[in-house]
Amino acid sequence: SDYLDGEKIRPMEDLTVSPTEKTVILAADDAWYLSGGLLVAKDGGDTYVTDTDGGMYAIYSIDMKNSGYYRLSPVYAVLDASSGGAMLEIDIELDGKHIANYRPGGNTGGWTNWKTVSPATVWLPKGSHKMRFVWGSSANLKNIIIEPADPNT
């Protein structure tokens, strides 16, 4: 089964992150684990994680082929605060250690009006890892883009 106590869990298989090309992680389809309460919805042919709230999280099992600096960019959507939405607040952990956070402010104008956050540059070591995205507010997540980065930029 894909669910354990109502929570989505996938068989243990790592997503390979290329050391030379952009890797797009599908927030809903590629999640190894979604905490209770998170839902998967569709926007056209794309799926995304929705019904998020502070403290909820998604875990992605990744295989880094090379150590190096990478840019992480979530693709998200948030409705305006007057309609119950907020701004994006996501913290990212790698193997239990905080590596990045996103607080871009504002909204995207709708729950499926997608915006890519300016990337955070982080060091990711070679090997198999658990990357955890922890929501601090209500925001939909469609993709996570991981690209090799020049540490001097």
Coordinates of N, CA, C and O in Angstrom, one line a residue:
S1 N 0.8 -1.2 0.0 CA 0.0 0.0 0.0 C 0.9 1.2 0.0 O 2.0 1.2 0.5
D2 N 0.4 2.3 -0.6 CA 1.1 3.6 -0.6 C 0.8 4.4 0.7 O 1.3 5.5 0.8
Y3 N 0.0 3.9 1.6 CA -0.3 4.7 2.8 C -0.1 3.9 4.0 O -0.2 2.7 4.1
L4 N 0.4 4.6 5.1 CA 0.6 4.0 6.4 C -0.2 4.9 7.4 O 0.2 6.1 7.5
D5 N -1.2 4.4 8.0 CA -2.0 5.2 8.9 C -2.5 6.5 8.3 O -2.5 7.6 8.9
G6 N -2.9 6.4 7.0 CA -3.5 7.6 6.3 C -2.4 8.5 5.8 O -2.7 9.5 5.2
E7 N -1.1 8.2 5.9 CA -0.1 9.0 5.5 C 0.6 8.3 4.3 O 0.9 7.1 4.3
K8 N 1.0 9.1 3.2 CA 1.6 8.6 2.0 C 3.0 8.2 2.3 O 3.8 9.0 2.9
I9 N 3.4 7.0 1.9 CA 4.8 6.6 2.0 C 5.1 5.7 0.8 O 4.3 4.9 0.4
R10 N 6.3 5.9 0.3 CA 6.7 5.1 -0.9 C 7.8 4.1 -0.5 O 8.5 4.3 0.5
P11 N 7.9 3.1 -1.3 CA 9.1 2.2 -1.1 C 10.4 3.0 -1.1 O 10.4 4.1 -1.7
M12 N 11.3 2.5 -0.4 CA 12.6 3.2 -0.3 C 13.3 3.2 -1.6 O 13.9 2.2 -2.1
E13 N 13.3 4.3 -2.4 CA 14.0 4.5 -3.6 C 14.5 5.9 -3.7 O 13.7 6.8 -3.5
D14 N 15.7 6.1 -4.0 CA 16.3 7.5 -4.1 C 16.0 8.1 -5.4 O 16.0 7.4 -6.4
L15 N 15.8 9.4 -5.4 CA 15.7 10.2 -6.6 C 17.2 10.6 -6.9 O 17.8 11.2 -6.1
T16 N 17.6 10.3 -8.1 CA 19.0 10.7 -8.5 C 19.1 12.2 -8.9 O 18.3 12.6 -9.7
V17 N 20.0 12.9 -8.2 CA 20.2 14.3 -8.5 C 21.5 14.4 -9.4 O 22.6 14.0 -9.0
S18 N 21.3 15.0 -10.6 CA 22.4 15.1 -11.5 C 23.4 16.2 -11.0 O 23.0 17.2 -10.6
P19 N 24.7 15.8 -11.2 CA 25.7 16.8 -10.8 C 25.9 17.9 -11.9 O 26.6 18.9 -11.7
T20 N 25.3 17.7 -13.1 CA 25.6 18.6 -14.2 C 24.3 19.2 -14.8 O 24.4 20.2 -15.6
E21 N 23.1 18.7 -14.5 CA 21.9 19.2 -15.1 C 20.9 19.5 -14.0 O 20.9 19.1 -12.9
K22 N 19.8 20.3 -14.4 CA 18.7 20.6 -13.5 C 17.9 19.3 -13.2 O 17.6 18.5 -14.1
T23 N 17.6 19.1 -12.0 CA 16.7 18.0 -11.5 C 15.5 18.6 -11.0 O 15.5 19.5 -10.1
V24 N 14.3 18.1 -11.4 CA 13.0 18.6 -10.9 C 12.4 17.5 -10.1 O 12.1 16.4 -10.7
I25 N 12.2 17.8 -8.9 CA 11.5 16.8 -8.0 C 10.0 17.2 -8.0 O 9.7 18.4 -7.7
L26 N 9.1 16.3 -8.3 CA 7.7 16.6 -8.2 C 7.2 16.4 -6.8 O 7.3 15.4 -6.2
A27 N 6.8 17.5 -6.2 CA 6.5 17.6 -4.8 C 5.5 16.5 -4.3 O 5.8 15.9 -3.3
A28 N 4.5 16.2 -5.1 CA 3.6 15.2 -4.7 C 4.0 13.8 -5.1 O 4.1 12.8 -4.3
D29 N 4.3 13.6 -6.4 CA 4.6 12.3 -6.9 C 5.9 11.7 -6.4 O 6.0 10.5 -6.3
D30 N 6.9 12.5 -6.1 CA 8.2 12.0 -5.7 C 8.4 11.9 -4.2 O 9.5 11.6 -3.8
A31 N 7.4 12.3 -3.5 CA 7.6 12.3 -2.0 C 7.7 10.9 -1.5 O 7.0 10.0 -1.9
W32 N 8.7 10.7 -0.6 CA 8.9 9.4 0.0 C 7.9 9.3 1.2 O 7.4 8.2 1.4
Y33 N 7.6 10.4 1.8 CA 6.7 10.5 3.0 C 6.0 11.8 3.0 O 6.7 12.8 2.9
L34 N 4.7 11.8 3.2 CA 3.9 13.1 3.5 C 3.3 12.9 4.9 O 2.6 12.0 5.1
S35 N 3.5 13.9 5.7 CA 3.0 13.9 7.1 C 1.4 14.0 7.0 O 0.8 14.4 6.0
G36 N 0.8 13.5 8.1 CA -0.7 13.4 8.2 C -1.3 14.8 7.9 O -0.8 15.8 8.4
G37 N -2.4 14.8 7.1 CA -3.1 16.1 6.8 C -2.7 16.6 5.5 O -3.5 17.3 4.9
L38 N -1.5 16.3 5.0 CA -1.2 16.8 3.6 C -1.9 16.1 2.6 O -2.1 14.9 2.7
L39 N -2.4 16.8 1.6 CA -3.2 16.2 0.5 C -2.5 16.4 -0.8 O -1.7 17.3 -1.0
V40 N -2.8 15.5 -1.8 CA -2.3 15.7 -3.2 C -3.5 16.1 -4.0 O -4.6 15.5 -3.9
A41 N -3.3 17.1 -4.8 CA -4.3 17.6 -5.7 C -3.7 17.7 -7.2 O -2.5 17.5 -7.4
K42 N -4.6 18.0 -8.1 CA -4.2 18.1 -9.5 C -4.5 19.5 -10.0 O -5.5 20.1 -9.7
D43 N -3.6 20.0 -10.9 CA -3.8 21.2 -11.6 C -3.5 20.9 -13.1 O -2.3 20.8 -13.5
G44 N -4.5 20.7 -13.8 CA -4.3 20.1 -15.2 C -3.8 18.7 -15.1 O -4.3 17.9 -14.3
G45 N -2.6 18.5 -15.7 CA -2.0 17.2 -15.6 C -1.0 17.1 -14.5 O -0.4 16.0 -14.2
D46 N -0.7 18.2 -13.8 CA 0.3 18.2 -12.7 C -0.3 18.0 -11.3 O -1.4 18.4 -11.1
T47 N 0.4 17.3 -10.5 CA 0.0 17.1 -9.1 C 0.8 18.0 -8.2 O 1.9 18.5 -8.6
Y48 N 0.3 18.3 -7.0 CA 1.0 19.2 -6.1 C 0.5 18.8 -4.7 O -0.5 18.2 -4.5
V49 N 1.3 19.3 -3.7 CA 1.0 19.1 -2.3 C 0.2 20.3 -1.8 O 0.6 21.4 -2.0
T50 N -1.0 20.0 -1.1 CA -1.8 21.1 -0.7 C -2.3 20.8 0.8 O -2.0 19.8 1.4
D51 N -3.2 21.7 1.3 CA -3.7 21.6 2.6 C -2.6 21.6 3.7 O -2.6 20.9 4.7
T52 N -1.5 22.4 3.4 CA -0.4 22.5 4.3 C -0.7 23.4 5.4 O -1.5 24.3 5.4
D53 N 0.0 23.2 6.5 CA -0.1 24.1 7.7 C 1.3 24.0 8.4 O 2.0 23.1 8.2
G54 N 1.5 24.9 9.4 CA 2.7 24.9 10.1 C 3.0 23.6 10.8 O 2.1 22.9 11.4
G55 N 4.2 23.1 10.6 CA 4.7 21.8 11.2 C 4.5 20.6 10.3 O 5.1 19.6 10.6
M56 N 3.7 20.7 9.3 CA 3.6 19.6 8.4 C 4.8 19.5 7.5 O 5.5 20.5 7.3
Y57 N 5.1 18.3 7.0 CA 6.3 18.1 6.2 C 6.2 17.0 5.2 O 5.3 16.2 5.2
A58 N 7.1 17.1 4.2 CA 7.3 16.1 3.2 C 8.8 15.7 3.2 O 9.6 16.5 3.3
I59 N 9.0 14.4 3.0 CA 10.4 13.9 2.9 C 10.7 13.3 1.5 O 9.8 12.6 1.0
Y60 N 11.8 13.7 1.0 CA 12.3 13.2 -0.3 C 13.6 12.4 -0.1 O 14.5 12.9 0.6
S61 N 13.7 11.2 -0.7 CA 14.9 10.4 -0.6 C 15.7 10.7 -1.8 O 15.2 10.4 -2.9
I62 N 16.9 11.3 -1.7 CA 17.7 11.7 -2.8 C 19.0 11.0 -2.8 O 19.6 10.7 -1.8
D63 N 19.6 10.8 -4.0 CA 20.9 10.3 -4.2 C 21.8 11.3 -4.9 O 21.5 11.6 -6.1
M64 N 22.7 11.9 -4.2 CA 23.6 12.9 -4.8 C 24.8 12.2 -5.4 O 25.5 11.5 -4.7
K65 N 24.9 12.3 -6.7 CA 26.0 11.6 -7.4 C 27.3 12.2 -7.1 O 28.4 11.6 -7.2
N66 N 27.4 13.5 -6.8 CA 28.6 14.3 -6.5 C 28.3 15.2 -5.4 O 27.2 15.8 -5.3
S67 N 29.3 15.5 -4.6 CA 29.2 16.5 -3.6 C 29.4 17.9 -4.3 O 30.1 17.9 -5.3
G68 N 28.8 18.9 -3.8 CA 29.0 20.2 -4.4 C 27.9 21.2 -4.0 O 27.1 20.9 -3.1
Y69 N 28.0 22.4 -4.5 CA 27.0 23.4 -4.2 C 25.9 23.3 -5.2 O 26.1 23.1 -6.4
Y70 N 24.7 23.4 -4.7 CA 23.5 23.3 -5.6 C 22.5 24.4 -5.2 O 22.5 24.9 -4.0
R71 N 21.7 24.8 -6.2 CA 20.7 25.8 -5.9 C 19.3 25.0 -5.8 O 19.0 24.2 -6.6
L72 N 18.6 25.3 -4.7 CA 17.3 24.8 -4.4 C 16.3 25.8 -4.6 O 16.3 26.9 -4.0
S73 N 15.2 25.6 -5.4 CA 14.2 26.5 -5.7 C 12.8 25.8 -5.6 O 12.5 25.1 -6.5
P74 N 12.0 26.1 -4.6 CA 10.6 25.5 -4.6 C 9.8 26.3 -5.5 O 9.9 27.5 -5.8
V75 N 8.8 25.6 -6.1 CA 7.8 26.2 -7.0 C 6.5 26.1 -6.2 O 6.0 25.0 -5.9
Y76 N 5.9 27.2 -5.8 CA 4.8 27.2 -4.8 C 3.7 28.2 -5.3 O 3.8 28.9 -6.2
A77 N 2.5 28.1 -4.6 CA 1.4 29.0 -4.8 C 0.8 29.3 -3.4 O 0.7 28.4 -2.6
V78 N 0.4 30.6 -3.3 CA -0.3 31.0 -2.0 C -1.3 32.0 -2.4 O -1.1 32.9 -3.2
L79 N -2.5 31.9 -1.8 CA -3.6 32.9 -2.0 C -3.3 34.0 -1.1 O -2.6 33.9 -0.1
D80 N -4.0 35.2 -1.3 CA -3.7 36.3 -0.5 C -4.2 36.1 1.0 O -5.1 35.3 1.2
A81 N -3.7 36.8 1.9 CA -3.9 36.7 3.3 C -5.4 36.9 3.7 O -5.9 36.3 4.6
S82 N -6.1 37.8 2.9 CA -7.5 38.1 3.3 C -8.4 36.9 3.0 O -9.5 36.8 3.5
S83 N -7.9 35.9 2.2 CA -8.7 34.7 1.8 C -8.2 33.5 2.6 O -8.5 32.4 2.3
G84 N -7.5 33.7 3.7 CA -7.0 32.6 4.5 C -5.6 32.1 4.2 O -5.1 31.2 4.8
G85 N -5.0 32.7 3.1 CA -3.7 32.3 2.8 C -2.6 33.1 3.5 O -3.0 33.9 4.4
A86 N -1.4 32.9 3.2 CA -0.3 33.6 3.9 C 0.8 33.8 3.0 O 0.6 34.1 1.8
M87 N 2.0 33.8 3.5 CA 3.2 33.8 2.6 C 3.9 32.5 2.7 O 3.6 31.7 3.7
L88 N 4.7 32.2 1.8 CA 5.5 30.9 1.8 C 6.4 31.0 3.0 O 7.2 31.9 3.2
E89 N 6.4 29.9 3.8 CA 7.4 29.7 4.9 C 7.7 28.2 4.8 O 6.9 27.3 5.2
I90 N 8.9 27.9 4.3 CA 9.4 26.5 4.3 C 10.8 26.4 4.8 O 11.6 27.3 4.3
D91 N 11.1 25.5 5.6 CA 12.5 25.2 6.1 C 12.9 23.9 5.4 O 12.0 23.0 5.3
I92 N 14.1 23.8 5.0 CA 14.6 22.5 4.4 C 15.7 22.0 5.3 O 16.6 22.7 5.8
E93 N 15.6 20.7 5.5 CA 16.6 19.9 6.3 C 17.2 18.8 5.5 O 16.5 18.3 4.6
L94 N 18.4 18.5 5.7 CA 19.1 17.4 5.0 C 19.6 16.5 6.2 O 20.4 16.9 7.0
D95 N 19.1 15.3 6.2 CA 19.5 14.3 7.3 C 19.3 14.9 8.7 O 20.2 14.7 9.5
G96 N 18.3 15.7 8.9 CA 18.0 16.3 10.2 C 18.7 17.6 10.5 O 18.5 18.1 11.5
K97 N 19.5 18.1 9.6 CA 20.2 19.4 9.8 C 19.6 20.4 8.9 O 19.5 20.2 7.7
H98 N 19.3 21.6 9.5 CA 18.8 22.7 8.7 C 19.8 23.2 7.7 O 20.9 23.4 8.0
I99 N 19.3 23.3 6.4 CA 20.2 23.8 5.3 C 19.7 25.1 4.6 O 20.5 25.8 4.0
A100 N 18.4 25.3 4.7 CA 17.9 26.5 4.0 C 16.5 26.8 4.5 O 15.8 26.0 5.1
N101 N 16.1 28.1 4.3 CA 14.7 28.5 4.6 C 14.2 29.5 3.5 O 15.0 30.1 2.9
Y102 N 12.9 29.5 3.3 CA 12.3 30.4 2.4 C 11.2 31.2 3.0 O 10.3 30.7 3.7
R103 N 11.3 32.6 2.9 CA 10.3 33.5 3.4 C 10.2 34.7 2.4 O 10.5 35.8 2.8
P104 N 9.8 34.4 1.2 CA 9.8 35.4 0.2 C 8.7 36.5 0.4 O 8.8 37.6 -0.2
G105 N 7.7 36.2 1.2 CA 6.7 37.2 1.4 C 5.7 37.3 0.3 O 5.9 36.8 -0.8
G106 N 4.6 37.9 0.6 CA 3.6 38.1 -0.5 C 2.9 36.8 -0.9 O 3.0 35.8 -0.2
N107 N 2.1 36.9 -1.9 CA 1.3 35.8 -2.4 C 1.5 35.7 -3.9 O 2.1 36.6 -4.5
T108 N 0.9 34.6 -4.5 CA 1.0 34.4 -5.9 C -0.3 34.8 -6.6 O -0.4 34.6 -7.8
G109 N -1.3 35.1 -5.8 CA -2.6 35.5 -6.4 C -3.6 34.4 -6.6 O -4.6 34.5 -7.2
G110 N -3.2 33.2 -6.2 CA -4.1 32.0 -6.3 C -3.4 30.7 -5.9 O -2.2 30.6 -6.0
W111 N -4.2 29.8 -5.5 CA -3.7 28.5 -5.1 C -3.0 27.7 -6.2 O -2.4 26.7 -5.9
T112 N -3.2 28.0 -7.4 CA -2.5 27.3 -8.5 C -1.8 28.3 -9.5 O -1.5 28.0 -10.6
N113 N -1.5 29.5 -9.0 CA -0.7 30.5 -9.7 C 0.7 30.3 -9.2 O 1.1 30.8 -8.2
W114 N 1.5 29.5 -10.0 CA 2.8 29.0 -9.5 C 3.9 30.1 -9.6 O 3.9 30.8 -10.6
K115 N 4.8 30.1 -8.6 CA 5.9 31.0 -8.6 C 7.1 30.2 -8.2 O 7.0 29.5 -7.2
T116 N 8.3 30.5 -8.8 CA 9.5 29.9 -8.4 C 10.3 30.8 -7.5 O 10.5 32.0 -7.8
V117 N 10.6 30.3 -6.3 CA 11.4 31.1 -5.3 C 12.8 31.3 -5.8 O 13.4 30.4 -6.4
S118 N 13.4 32.5 -5.5 CA 14.8 32.7 -5.7 C 15.6 31.6 -5.0 O 15.3 31.2 -3.9
P119 N 16.6 31.0 -5.7 CA 17.2 29.8 -5.1 C 18.1 30.1 -3.9 O 18.6 31.2 -3.8
A120 N 18.2 29.1 -3.0 CA 19.2 29.1 -1.9 C 20.3 28.2 -2.4 O 20.0 27.2 -2.9
T121 N 21.5 28.7 -2.2 CA 22.7 27.9 -2.6 C 23.1 27.1 -1.3 O 23.4 27.7 -0.3
V122 N 23.2 25.8 -1.5 CA 23.6 24.9 -0.3 C 24.6 23.9 -0.7 O 24.7 23.5 -1.9
W123 N 25.4 23.4 0.2 CA 26.3 22.3 0.0 C 25.6 21.0 0.2 O 25.0 20.8 1.2
L124 N 25.6 20.1 -0.8 CA 25.0 18.8 -0.7 C 26.1 17.8 -0.9 O 26.7 17.7 -1.9
P125 N 26.3 16.9 0.2 CA 27.3 15.9 0.0 C 26.9 14.7 -0.8 O 25.7 14.4 -0.9
K126 N 27.8 14.0 -1.4 CA 27.6 12.8 -2.2 C 26.9 11.7 -1.3 O 27.2 11.6 -0.1
G127 N 26.0 11.0 -1.9 CA 25.4 9.8 -1.2 C 23.9 10.0 -1.1 O 23.3 10.9 -1.6
S128 N 23.4 9.0 -0.4 CA 21.9 8.9 -0.1 C 21.5 9.8 1.1 O 22.2 9.7 2.1
H129 N 20.4 10.6 0.9 CA 20.0 11.5 2.0 C 18.5 11.6 2.0 O 17.8 11.4 1.0
K130 N 18.0 12.1 3.2 CA 16.6 12.4 3.3 C 16.5 13.9 3.4 O 17.2 14.6 4.3
M131 N 15.8 14.5 2.4 CA 15.6 16.0 2.4 C 14.2 16.2 2.9 O 13.2 15.7 2.3
R132 N 14.0 17.0 3.9 CA 12.7 17.3 4.5 C 12.3 18.7 4.4 O 13.1 19.6 4.7
F133 N 11.1 18.9 3.8 CA 10.5 20.3 3.7 C 9.5 20.4 4.8 O 8.5 19.7 4.8
V134 N 9.7 21.4 5.6 CA 8.8 21.7 6.7 C 8.1 23.0 6.5 O 8.7 24.0 6.4
W135 N 6.7 22.9 6.5 CA 5.9 24.1 6.2 C 5.8 24.9 7.5 O 5.6 24.4 8.6
G136 N 5.9 26.3 7.4 CA 5.6 27.2 8.5 C 4.3 27.9 8.3 O 3.8 28.6 9.2
S137 N 3.7 27.7 7.2 CA 2.4 28.4 6.8 C 1.7 27.6 5.7 O 2.2 26.6 5.3
S138 N 0.6 28.1 5.4 CA -0.2 27.4 4.3 C 0.3 27.8 3.0 O 0.2 29.0 2.6
A139 N 0.8 26.9 2.2 CA 1.2 27.1 0.8 C 1.2 25.8 0.0 O 1.6 24.8 0.6
N140 N 0.9 25.9 -1.2 CA 0.9 24.7 -2.1 C 2.3 24.5 -2.7 O 3.0 25.6 -3.0
L141 N 2.8 23.3 -2.8 CA 4.1 23.1 -3.4 C 4.0 22.1 -4.6 O 3.4 21.1 -4.5
K142 N 4.5 22.6 -5.7 CA 4.4 21.8 -6.9 C 5.7 21.1 -7.3 O 5.7 19.9 -7.6
N143 N 6.8 21.8 -7.2 CA 8.1 21.2 -7.6 C 9.2 21.7 -6.7 O 9.1 22.8 -6.1
I144 N 10.3 21.0 -6.7 CA 11.6 21.5 -6.1 C 12.6 21.3 -7.2 O 12.8 20.2 -7.7
I145 N 13.2 22.5 -7.5 CA 14.3 22.4 -8.6 C 15.6 22.4 -7.9 O 15.9 23.3 -7.0
I146 N 16.5 21.5 -8.3 CA 17.8 21.4 -7.8 C 18.8 21.5 -9.0 O 18.7 20.7 -9.9
E147 N 19.7 22.5 -8.9 CA 20.6 22.7 -10.0 C 22.0 22.9 -9.5 O 22.2 23.4 -8.4
P148 N 23.0 22.4 -10.2 CA 24.4 22.7 -9.8 C 24.6 24.2 -9.8 O 24.1 25.0 -10.5
A149 N 25.4 24.6 -8.8 CA 25.7 26.1 -8.6 C 27.2 26.4 -8.5 O 27.9 25.6 -8.1
D150 N 27.5 27.6 -9.0 CA 28.8 28.1 -8.8 C 28.8 28.7 -7.4 O 28.1 29.6 -7.1
P151 N 29.7 28.2 -6.4 CA 29.6 28.8 -5.1 C 30.0 30.2 -5.0 O 29.8 30.9 -4.0
N152 N 30.6 30.8 -6.0 CA 31.0 32.2 -6.0 C 30.0 33.1 -6.6 O 30.3 34.3 -6.7
T153 N 28.8 32.6 -6.9 CA 27.7 33.5 -7.4 C 26.6 33.7 -6.4 O 26.5 32.9 -5.5

